[in-house]
PDB file of C-alpha atoms in Angstrom:
ATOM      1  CA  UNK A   1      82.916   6.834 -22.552  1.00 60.00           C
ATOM      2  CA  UNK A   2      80.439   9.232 -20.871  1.00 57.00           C
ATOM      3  CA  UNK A   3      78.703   9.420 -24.220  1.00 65.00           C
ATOM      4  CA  UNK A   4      78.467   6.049 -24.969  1.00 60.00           C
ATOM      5  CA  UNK A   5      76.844   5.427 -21.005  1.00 52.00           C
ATOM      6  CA  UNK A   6      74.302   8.330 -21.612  1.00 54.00           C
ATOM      7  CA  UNK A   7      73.090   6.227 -25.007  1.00 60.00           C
ATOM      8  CA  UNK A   8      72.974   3.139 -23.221  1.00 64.00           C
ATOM      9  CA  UNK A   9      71.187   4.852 -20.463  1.00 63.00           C
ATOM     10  CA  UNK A  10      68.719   6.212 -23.240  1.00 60.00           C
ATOM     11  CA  UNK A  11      68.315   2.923 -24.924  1.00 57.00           C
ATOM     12  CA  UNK A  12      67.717   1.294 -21.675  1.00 61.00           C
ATOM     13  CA  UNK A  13      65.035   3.566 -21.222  1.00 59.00           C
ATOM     14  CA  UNK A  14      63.431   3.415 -24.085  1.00 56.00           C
ATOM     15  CA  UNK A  15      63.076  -0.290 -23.642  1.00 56.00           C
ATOM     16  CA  UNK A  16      62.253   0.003 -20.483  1.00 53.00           C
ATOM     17  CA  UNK A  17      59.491   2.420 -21.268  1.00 54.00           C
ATOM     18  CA  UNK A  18      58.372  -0.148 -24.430  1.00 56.00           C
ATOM     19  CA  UNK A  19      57.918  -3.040 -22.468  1.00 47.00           C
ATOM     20  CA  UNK A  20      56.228  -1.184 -20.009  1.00 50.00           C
ATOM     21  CA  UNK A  21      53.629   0.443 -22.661  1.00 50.00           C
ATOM     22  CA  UNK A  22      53.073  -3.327 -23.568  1.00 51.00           C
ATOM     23  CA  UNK A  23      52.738  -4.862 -20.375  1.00 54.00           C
ATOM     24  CA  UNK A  24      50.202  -2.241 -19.129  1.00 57.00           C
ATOM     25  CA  UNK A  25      47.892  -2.646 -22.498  1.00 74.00           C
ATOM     26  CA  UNK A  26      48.127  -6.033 -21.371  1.00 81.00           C
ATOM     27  CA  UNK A  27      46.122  -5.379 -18.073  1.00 88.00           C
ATOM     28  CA  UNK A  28      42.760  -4.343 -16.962  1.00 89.00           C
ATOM     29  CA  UNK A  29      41.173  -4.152 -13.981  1.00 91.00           C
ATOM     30  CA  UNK A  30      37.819  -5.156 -12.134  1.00 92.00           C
ATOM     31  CA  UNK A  31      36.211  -3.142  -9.931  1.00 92.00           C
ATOM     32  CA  UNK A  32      34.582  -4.232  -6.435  1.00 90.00           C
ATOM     33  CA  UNK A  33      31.243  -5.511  -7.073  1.00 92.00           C
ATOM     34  CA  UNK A  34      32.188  -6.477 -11.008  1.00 95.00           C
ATOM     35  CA  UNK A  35      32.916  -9.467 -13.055  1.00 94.00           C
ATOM     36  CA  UNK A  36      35.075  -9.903 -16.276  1.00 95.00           C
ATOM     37  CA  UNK A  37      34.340 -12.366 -19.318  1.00 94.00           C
ATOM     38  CA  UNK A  38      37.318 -12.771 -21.374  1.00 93.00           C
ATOM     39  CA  UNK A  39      35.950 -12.576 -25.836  1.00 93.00           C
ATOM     40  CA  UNK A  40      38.608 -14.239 -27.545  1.00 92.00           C
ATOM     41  CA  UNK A  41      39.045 -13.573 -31.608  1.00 89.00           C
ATOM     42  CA  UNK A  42      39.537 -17.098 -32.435  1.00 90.00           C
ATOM     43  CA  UNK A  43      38.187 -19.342 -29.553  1.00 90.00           C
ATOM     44  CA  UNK A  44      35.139 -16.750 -28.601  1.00 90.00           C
ATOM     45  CA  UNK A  45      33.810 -16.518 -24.935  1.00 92.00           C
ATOM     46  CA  UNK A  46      35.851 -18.057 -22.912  1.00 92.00           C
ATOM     47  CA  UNK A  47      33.876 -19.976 -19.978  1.00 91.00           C
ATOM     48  CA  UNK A  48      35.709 -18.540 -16.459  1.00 90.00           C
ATOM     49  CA  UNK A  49      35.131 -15.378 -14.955  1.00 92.00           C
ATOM     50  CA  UNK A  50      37.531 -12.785 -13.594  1.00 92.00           C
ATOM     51  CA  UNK A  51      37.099 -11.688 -10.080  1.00 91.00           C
ATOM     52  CA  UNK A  52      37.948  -8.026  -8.748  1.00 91.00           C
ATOM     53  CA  UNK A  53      41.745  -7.163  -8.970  1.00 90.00           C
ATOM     54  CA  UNK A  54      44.051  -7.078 -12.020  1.00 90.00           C
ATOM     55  CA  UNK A  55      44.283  -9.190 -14.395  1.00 90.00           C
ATOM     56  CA  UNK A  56      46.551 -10.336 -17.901  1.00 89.00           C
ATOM     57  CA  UNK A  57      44.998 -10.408 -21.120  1.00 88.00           C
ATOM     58  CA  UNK A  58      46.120 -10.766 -24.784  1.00 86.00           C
ATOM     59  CA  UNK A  59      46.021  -7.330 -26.463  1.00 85.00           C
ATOM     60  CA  UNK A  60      44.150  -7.296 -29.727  1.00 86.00           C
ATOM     61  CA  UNK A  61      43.401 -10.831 -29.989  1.00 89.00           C
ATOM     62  CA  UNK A  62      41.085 -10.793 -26.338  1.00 89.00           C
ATOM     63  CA  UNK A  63      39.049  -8.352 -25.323  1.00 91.00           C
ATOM     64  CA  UNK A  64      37.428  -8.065 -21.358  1.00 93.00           C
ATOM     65  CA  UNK A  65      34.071  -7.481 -20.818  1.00 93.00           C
ATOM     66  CA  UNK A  66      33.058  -6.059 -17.990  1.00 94.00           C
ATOM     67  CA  UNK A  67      29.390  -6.896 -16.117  1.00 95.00           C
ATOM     68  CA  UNK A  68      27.886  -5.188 -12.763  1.00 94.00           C
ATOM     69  CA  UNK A  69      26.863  -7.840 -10.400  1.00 94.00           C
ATOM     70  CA  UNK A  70      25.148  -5.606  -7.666  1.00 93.00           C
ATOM     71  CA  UNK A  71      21.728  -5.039  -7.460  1.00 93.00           C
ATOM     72  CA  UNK A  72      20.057  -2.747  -9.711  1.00 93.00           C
ATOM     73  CA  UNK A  73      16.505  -1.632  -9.654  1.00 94.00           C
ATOM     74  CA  UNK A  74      13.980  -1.380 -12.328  1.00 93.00           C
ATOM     75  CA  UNK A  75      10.559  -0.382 -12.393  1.00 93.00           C
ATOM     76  CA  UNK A  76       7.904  -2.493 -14.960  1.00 92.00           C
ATOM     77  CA  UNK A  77       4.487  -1.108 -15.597  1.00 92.00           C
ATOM     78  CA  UNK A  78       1.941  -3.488 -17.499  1.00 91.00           C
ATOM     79  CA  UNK A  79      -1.221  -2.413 -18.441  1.00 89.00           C
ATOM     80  CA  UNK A  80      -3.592  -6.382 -18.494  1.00 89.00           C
ATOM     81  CA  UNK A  81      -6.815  -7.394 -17.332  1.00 87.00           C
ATOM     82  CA  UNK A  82      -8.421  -9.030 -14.379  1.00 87.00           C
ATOM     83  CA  UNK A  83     -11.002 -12.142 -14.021  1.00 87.00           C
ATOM     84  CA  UNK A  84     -13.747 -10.265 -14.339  1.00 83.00           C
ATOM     85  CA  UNK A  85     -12.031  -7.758 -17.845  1.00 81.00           C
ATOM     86  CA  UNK A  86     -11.082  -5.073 -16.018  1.00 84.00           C
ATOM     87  CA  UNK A  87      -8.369  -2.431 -16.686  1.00 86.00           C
ATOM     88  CA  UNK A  88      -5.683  -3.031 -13.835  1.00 88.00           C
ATOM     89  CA  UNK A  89      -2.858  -0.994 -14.447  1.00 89.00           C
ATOM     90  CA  UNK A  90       0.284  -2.126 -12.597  1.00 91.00           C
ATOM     91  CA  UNK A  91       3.238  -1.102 -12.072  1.00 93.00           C
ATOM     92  CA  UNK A  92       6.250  -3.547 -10.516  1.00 92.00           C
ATOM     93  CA  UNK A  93       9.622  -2.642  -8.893  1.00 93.00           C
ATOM     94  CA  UNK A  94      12.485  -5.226  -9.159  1.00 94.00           C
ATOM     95  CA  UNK A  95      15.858  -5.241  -7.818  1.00 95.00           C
ATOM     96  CA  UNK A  96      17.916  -7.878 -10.135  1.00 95.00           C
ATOM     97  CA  UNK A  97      21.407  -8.781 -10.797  1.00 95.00           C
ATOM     98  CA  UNK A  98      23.093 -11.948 -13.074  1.00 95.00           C
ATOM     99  CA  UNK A  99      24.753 -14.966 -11.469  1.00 95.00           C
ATOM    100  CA  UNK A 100      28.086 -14.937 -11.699  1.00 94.00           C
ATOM    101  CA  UNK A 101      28.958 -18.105 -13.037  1.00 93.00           C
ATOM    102  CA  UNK A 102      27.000 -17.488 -15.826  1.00 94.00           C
ATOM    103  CA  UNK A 103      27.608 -14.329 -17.020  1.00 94.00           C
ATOM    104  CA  UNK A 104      29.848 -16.336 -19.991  1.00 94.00           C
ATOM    105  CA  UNK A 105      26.311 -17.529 -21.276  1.00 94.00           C
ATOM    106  CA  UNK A 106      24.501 -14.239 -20.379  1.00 94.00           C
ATOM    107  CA  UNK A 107      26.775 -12.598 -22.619  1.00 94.00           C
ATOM    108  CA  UNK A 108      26.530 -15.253 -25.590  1.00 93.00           C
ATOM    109  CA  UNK A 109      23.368 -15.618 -25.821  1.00 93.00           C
ATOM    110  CA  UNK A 110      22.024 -12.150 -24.284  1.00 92.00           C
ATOM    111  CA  UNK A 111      24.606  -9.310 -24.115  1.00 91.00           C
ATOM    112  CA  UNK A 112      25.427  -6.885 -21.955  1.00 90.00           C
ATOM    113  CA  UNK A 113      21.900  -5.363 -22.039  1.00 91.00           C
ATOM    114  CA  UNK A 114      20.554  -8.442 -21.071  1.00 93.00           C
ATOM    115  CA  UNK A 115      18.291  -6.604 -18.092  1.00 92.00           C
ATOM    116  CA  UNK A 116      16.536  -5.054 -21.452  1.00 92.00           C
ATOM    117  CA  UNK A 117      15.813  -8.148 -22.962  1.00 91.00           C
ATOM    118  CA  UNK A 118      14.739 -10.400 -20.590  1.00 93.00           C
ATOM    119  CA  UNK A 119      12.390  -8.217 -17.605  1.00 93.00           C
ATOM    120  CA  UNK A 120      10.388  -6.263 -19.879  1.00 93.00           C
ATOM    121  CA  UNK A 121       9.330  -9.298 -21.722  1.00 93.00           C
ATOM    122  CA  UNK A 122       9.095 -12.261 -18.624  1.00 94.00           C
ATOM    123  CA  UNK A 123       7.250  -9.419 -15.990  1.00 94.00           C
ATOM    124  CA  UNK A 124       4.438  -8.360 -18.585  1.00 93.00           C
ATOM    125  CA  UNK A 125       3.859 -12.473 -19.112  1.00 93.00           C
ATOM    126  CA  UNK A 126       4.228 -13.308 -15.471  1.00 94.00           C
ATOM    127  CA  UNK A 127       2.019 -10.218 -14.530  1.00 93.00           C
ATOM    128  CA  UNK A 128      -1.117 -11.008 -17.249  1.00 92.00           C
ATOM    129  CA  UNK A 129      -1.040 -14.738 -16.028  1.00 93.00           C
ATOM    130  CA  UNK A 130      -1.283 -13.927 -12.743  1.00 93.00           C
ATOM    131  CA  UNK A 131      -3.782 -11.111 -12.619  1.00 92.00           C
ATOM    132  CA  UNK A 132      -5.962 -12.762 -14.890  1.00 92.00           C
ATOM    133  CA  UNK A 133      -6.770 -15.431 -11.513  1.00 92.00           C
ATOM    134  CA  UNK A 134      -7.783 -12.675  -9.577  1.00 91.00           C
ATOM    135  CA  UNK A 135     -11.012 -10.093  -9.743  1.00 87.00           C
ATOM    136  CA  UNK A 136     -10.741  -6.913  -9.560  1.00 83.00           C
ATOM    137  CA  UNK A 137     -11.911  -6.764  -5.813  1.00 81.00           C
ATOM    138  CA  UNK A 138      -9.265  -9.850  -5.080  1.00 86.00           C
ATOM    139  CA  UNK A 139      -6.400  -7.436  -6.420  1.00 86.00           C
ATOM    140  CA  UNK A 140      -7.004  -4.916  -3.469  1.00 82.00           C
ATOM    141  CA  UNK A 141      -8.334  -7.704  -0.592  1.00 85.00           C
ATOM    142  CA  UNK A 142      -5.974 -10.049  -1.559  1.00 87.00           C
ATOM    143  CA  UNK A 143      -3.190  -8.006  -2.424  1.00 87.00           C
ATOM    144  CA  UNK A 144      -0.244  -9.829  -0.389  1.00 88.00           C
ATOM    145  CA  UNK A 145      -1.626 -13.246  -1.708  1.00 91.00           C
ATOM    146  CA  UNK A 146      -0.936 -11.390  -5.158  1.00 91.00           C
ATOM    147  CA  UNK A 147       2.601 -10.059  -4.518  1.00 90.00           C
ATOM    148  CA  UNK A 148       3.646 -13.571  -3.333  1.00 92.00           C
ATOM    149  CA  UNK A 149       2.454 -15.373  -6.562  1.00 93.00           C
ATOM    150  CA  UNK A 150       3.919 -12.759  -8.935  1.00 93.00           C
ATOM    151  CA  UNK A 151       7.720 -12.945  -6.600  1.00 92.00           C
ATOM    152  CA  UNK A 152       7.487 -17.060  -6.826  1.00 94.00           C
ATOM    153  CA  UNK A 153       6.493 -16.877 -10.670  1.00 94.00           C
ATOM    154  CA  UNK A 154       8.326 -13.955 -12.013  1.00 94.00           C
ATOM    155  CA  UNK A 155      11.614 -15.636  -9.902  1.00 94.00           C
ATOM    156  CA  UNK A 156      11.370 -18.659 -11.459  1.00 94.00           C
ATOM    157  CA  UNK A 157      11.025 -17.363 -14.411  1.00 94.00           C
ATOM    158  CA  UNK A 158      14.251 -15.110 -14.821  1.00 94.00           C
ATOM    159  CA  UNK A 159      16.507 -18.205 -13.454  1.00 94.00           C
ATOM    160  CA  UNK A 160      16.348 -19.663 -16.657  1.00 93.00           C
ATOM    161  CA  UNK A 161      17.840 -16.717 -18.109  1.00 94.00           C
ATOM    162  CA  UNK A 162      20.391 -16.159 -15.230  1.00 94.00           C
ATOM    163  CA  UNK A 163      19.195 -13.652 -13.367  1.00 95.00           C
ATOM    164  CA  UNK A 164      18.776 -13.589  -9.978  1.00 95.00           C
ATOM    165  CA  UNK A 165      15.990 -11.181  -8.289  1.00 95.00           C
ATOM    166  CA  UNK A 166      16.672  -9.555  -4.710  1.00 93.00           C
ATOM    167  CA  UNK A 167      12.947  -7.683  -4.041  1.00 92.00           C
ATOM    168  CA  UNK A 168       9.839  -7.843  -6.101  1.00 92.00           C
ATOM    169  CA  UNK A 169       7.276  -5.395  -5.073  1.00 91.00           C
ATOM    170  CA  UNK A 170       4.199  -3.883  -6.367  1.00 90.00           C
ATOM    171  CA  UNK A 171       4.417  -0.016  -6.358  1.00 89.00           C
ATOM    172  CA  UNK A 172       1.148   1.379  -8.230  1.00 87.00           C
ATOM    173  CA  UNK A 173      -1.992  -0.775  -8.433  1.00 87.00           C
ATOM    174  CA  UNK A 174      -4.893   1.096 -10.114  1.00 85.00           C
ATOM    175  CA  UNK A 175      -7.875   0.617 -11.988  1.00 82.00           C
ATOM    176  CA  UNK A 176     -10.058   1.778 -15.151  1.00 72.00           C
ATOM    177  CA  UNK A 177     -12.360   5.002 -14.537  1.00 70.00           C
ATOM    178  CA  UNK A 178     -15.053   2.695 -14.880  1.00 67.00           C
ATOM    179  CA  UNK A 179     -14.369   0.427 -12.085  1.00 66.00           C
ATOM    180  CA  UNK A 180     -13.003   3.482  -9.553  1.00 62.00           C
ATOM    181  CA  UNK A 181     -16.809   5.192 -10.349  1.00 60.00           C
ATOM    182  CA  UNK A 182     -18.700   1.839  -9.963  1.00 57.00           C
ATOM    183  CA  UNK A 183     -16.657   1.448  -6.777  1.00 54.00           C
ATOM    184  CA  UNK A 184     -17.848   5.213  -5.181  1.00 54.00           C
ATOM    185  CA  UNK A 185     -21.596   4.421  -6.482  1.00 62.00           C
ATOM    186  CA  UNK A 186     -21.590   1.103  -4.234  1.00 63.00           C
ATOM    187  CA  UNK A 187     -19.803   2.706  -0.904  1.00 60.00           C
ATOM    188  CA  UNK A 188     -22.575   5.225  -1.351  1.00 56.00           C
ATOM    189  CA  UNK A 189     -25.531   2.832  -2.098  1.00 61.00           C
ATOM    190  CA  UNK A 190     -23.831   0.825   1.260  1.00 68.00           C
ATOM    191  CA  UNK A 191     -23.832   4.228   3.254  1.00 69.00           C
ATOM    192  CA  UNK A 192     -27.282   4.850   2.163  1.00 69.00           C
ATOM    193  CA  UNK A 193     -28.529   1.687   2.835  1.00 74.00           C
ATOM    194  CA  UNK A 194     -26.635   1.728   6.495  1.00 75.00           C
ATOM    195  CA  UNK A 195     -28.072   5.071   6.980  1.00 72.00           C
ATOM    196  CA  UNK A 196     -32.044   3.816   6.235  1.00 74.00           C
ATOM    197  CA  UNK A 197     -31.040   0.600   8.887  1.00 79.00           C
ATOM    198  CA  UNK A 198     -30.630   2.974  11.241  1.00 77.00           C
ATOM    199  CA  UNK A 199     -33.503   5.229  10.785  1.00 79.00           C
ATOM    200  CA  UNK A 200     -35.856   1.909  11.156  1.00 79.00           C
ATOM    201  CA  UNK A 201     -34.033   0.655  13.693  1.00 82.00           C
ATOM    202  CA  UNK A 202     -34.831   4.032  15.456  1.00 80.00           C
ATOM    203  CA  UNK A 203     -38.702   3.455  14.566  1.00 79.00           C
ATOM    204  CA  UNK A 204     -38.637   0.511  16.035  1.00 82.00           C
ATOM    205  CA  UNK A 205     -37.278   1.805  19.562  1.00 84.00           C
ATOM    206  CA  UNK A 206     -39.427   4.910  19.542  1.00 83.00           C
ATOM    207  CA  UNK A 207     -42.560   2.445  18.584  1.00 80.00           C
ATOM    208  CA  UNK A 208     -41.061  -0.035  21.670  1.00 83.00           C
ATOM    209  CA  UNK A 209     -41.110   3.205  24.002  1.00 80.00           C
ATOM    210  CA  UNK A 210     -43.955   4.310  23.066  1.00 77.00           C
ATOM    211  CA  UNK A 211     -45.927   0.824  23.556  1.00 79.00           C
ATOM    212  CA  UNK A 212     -43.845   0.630  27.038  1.00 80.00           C
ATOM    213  CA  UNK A 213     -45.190   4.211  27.901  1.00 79.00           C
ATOM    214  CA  UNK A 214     -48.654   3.344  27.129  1.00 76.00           C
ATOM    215  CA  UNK A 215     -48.729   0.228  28.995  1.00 76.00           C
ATOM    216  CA  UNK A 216     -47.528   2.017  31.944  1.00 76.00           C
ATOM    217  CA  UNK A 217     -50.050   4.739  31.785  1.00 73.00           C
ATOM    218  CA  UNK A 218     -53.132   2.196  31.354  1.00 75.00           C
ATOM    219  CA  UNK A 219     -51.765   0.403  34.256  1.00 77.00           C
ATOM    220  CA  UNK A 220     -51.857   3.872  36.386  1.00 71.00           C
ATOM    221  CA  UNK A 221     -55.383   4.349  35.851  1.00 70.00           C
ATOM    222  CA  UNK A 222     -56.194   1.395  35.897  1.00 74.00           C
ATOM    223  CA  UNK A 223     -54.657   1.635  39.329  1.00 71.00           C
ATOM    224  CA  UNK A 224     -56.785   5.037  40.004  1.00 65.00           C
ATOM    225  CA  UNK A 225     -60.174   3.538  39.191  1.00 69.00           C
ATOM    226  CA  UNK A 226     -59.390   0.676  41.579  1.00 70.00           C
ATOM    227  CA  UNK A 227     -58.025   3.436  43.881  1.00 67.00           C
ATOM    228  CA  UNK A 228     -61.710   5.647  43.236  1.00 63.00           C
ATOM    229  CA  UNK A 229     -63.997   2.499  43.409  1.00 66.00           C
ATOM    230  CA  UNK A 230     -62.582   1.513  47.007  1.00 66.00           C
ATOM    231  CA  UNK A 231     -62.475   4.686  48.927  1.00 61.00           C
ATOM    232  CA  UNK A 232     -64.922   6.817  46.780  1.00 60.00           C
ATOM    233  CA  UNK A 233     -64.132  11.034  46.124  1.00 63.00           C
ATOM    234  CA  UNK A 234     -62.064  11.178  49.358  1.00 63.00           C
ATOM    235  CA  UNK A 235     -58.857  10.620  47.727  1.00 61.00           C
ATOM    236  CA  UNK A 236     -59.576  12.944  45.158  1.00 65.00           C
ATOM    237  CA  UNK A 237     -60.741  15.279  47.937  1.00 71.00           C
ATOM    238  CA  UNK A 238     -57.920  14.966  49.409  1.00 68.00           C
ATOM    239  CA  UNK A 239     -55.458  15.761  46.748  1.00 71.00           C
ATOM    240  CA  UNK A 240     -57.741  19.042  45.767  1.00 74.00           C
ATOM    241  CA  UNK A 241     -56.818  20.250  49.272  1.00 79.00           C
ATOM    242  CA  UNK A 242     -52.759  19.021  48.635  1.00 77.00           C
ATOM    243  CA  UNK A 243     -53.316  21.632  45.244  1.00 77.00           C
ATOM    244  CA  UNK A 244     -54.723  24.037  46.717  1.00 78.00           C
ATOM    245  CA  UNK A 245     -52.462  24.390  49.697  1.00 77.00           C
ATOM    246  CA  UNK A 246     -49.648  24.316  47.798  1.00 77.00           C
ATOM    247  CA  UNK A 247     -50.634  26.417  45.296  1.00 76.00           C
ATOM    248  CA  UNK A 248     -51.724  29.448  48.543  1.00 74.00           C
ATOM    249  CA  UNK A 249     -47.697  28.684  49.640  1.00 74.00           C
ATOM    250  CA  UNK A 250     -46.320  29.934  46.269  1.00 74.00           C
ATOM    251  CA  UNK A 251     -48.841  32.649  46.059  1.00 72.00           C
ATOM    252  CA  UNK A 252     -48.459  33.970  49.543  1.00 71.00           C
ATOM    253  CA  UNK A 253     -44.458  34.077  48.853  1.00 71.00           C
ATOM    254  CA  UNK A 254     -45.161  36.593  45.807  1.00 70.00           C
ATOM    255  CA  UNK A 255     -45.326  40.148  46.572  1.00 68.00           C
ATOM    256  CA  UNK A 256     -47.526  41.181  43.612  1.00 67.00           C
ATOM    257  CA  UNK A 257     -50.540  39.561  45.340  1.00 64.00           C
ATOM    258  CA  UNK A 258     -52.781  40.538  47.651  1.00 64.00           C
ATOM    259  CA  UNK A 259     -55.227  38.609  49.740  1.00 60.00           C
ATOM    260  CA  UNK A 260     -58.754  39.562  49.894  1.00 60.00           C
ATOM    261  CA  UNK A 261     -60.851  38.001  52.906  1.00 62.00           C
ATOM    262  CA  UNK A 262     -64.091  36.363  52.075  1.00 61.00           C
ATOM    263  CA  UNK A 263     -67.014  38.943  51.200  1.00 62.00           C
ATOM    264  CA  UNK A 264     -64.725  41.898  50.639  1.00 59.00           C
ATOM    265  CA  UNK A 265     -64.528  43.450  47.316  1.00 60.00           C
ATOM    266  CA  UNK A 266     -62.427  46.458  48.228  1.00 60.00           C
ATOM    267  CA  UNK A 267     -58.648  46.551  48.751  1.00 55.00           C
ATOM    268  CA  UNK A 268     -58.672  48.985  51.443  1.00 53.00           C
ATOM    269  CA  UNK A 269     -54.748  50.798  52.647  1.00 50.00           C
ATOM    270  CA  UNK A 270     -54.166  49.382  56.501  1.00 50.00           C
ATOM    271  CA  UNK A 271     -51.721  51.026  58.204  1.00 49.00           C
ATOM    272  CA  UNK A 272     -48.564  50.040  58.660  1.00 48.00           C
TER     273      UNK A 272
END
């Protein structure tokens, strides 16, 4: 009896254990931030979309597929050419991720590496049409104006493929060595040109000054002669005598001179 229980025990267990082994090949699980398209052997892709948690399957006859639906970034560079042909190399950062609902088309028609595909190809067209409206000096002046056209463009372009895009940004904007040298050679000619502005401008003023200055000293003696014709040599007289006065003050306050009264020659010793 104890013998027979113990195989039935076994047996038990060993079905137990098989139908376990096939129910968990028959699940599979989706992570947070995932979606699931179920590939069928005989009917293909099916058309709904498994959401995060566990879910059934058919082993060997389906097959789950797993896509990231989170944002991803990606960096584009495109080498084109501006209005006026020259080199603009740019370089454009996207965050993107597929709609869900149509990740069963994504996959038929696209793949997995659908991201691969499809932004390579639509930036470098959306980019070239875009920058080709715009001179060179427009791309750095106008640069928001820019950014906007390339998000509205390059968006509505990668919704006909299912993808949505979060942020579209342009990282690296540069030009051809051509352009960056004809650039220095015009802020210089500009600083040069600012720099001879000023120096007439400063010609001018010192010419104004010096007009202003002569004016003021032909008025002066103009003033004097009037000054001379109305009261004779007594004004000048009189400012001989202001000289000379002053100039006996600061003499007599210097103790390296001596004073000499008229008709003496001879410094004589006087007591003290």
């Amino acid at each position: 009896m104890a013998t027979q229980f113990l195989n039935r025990i076994g047996q038990l267990g060993l079905g137990v254990a098989i139908v376990g082994g096939v129910v968990n090949s028959a699940l599979y699980n989706v992570d947070g931030g995932h979606r699931a398209v179920i590939f069928d052997r005989f009917t293909g892709v099916k058309q709904t979309v498994s959401g995060e948690g566990t879910h059934f399957f058919v082993p060997w006859v389906q097959r789950p597929v797993i896509f990231d639906i989170r944002s991803q970034p990606r960096n584009v560079p495109v080498v084109t050419g501006s209005k006026d042909l020259q080199n603009v190399n740019i370089t454009l950062r996207i965050l993107f991720r597929p709609v869900p609902d149509q990740l069963p088309k994504i996959y038929t028609i696209l793949g997995q590496d659908y991201d691969e595909r499809v932004l390579p190809s639509i930036t470098t067209e959306v980019l070239k049409a875009v920058v080709a409206q715009f001179d060179a000096g427009e791309l750095i002046t106008q640069r928001e104006m820019v950014s906007q056209k390339v998000s509205d463009d390059l968006t509505e372009r990668a919704a006909q493929f299912g993808v949505i895009l979060d942020d579209i940004s342009i990282t690296h904007l540069t030009f051809g060595k051509e352009f960056t040298q004809a650039v220095e050679m015009k802020q210089v000619a500009q600083q040069e040109a600012e720099k001879a502005r000023f120096m007439v401008e400063k010609a001018e003023q010192m010419k104004q000054a010096a007009i202003v200055s002569a004016e003021g000293d032909a008025e002066a003696a103009a003033l004097l002669a009037k000054s001379f014709g109305d009261s004779g040599d007594g004004l000048v007289e009189l400012r001989r005598i202001e000289a000379a006065e002053d100039i006996a003050y600061q003499m007599s306050r210097s103790r390296g001179v001596a004073y000499l009264p008229a008709g003496q020659t001879t410094l004589l010793n006087l007591p003290q």
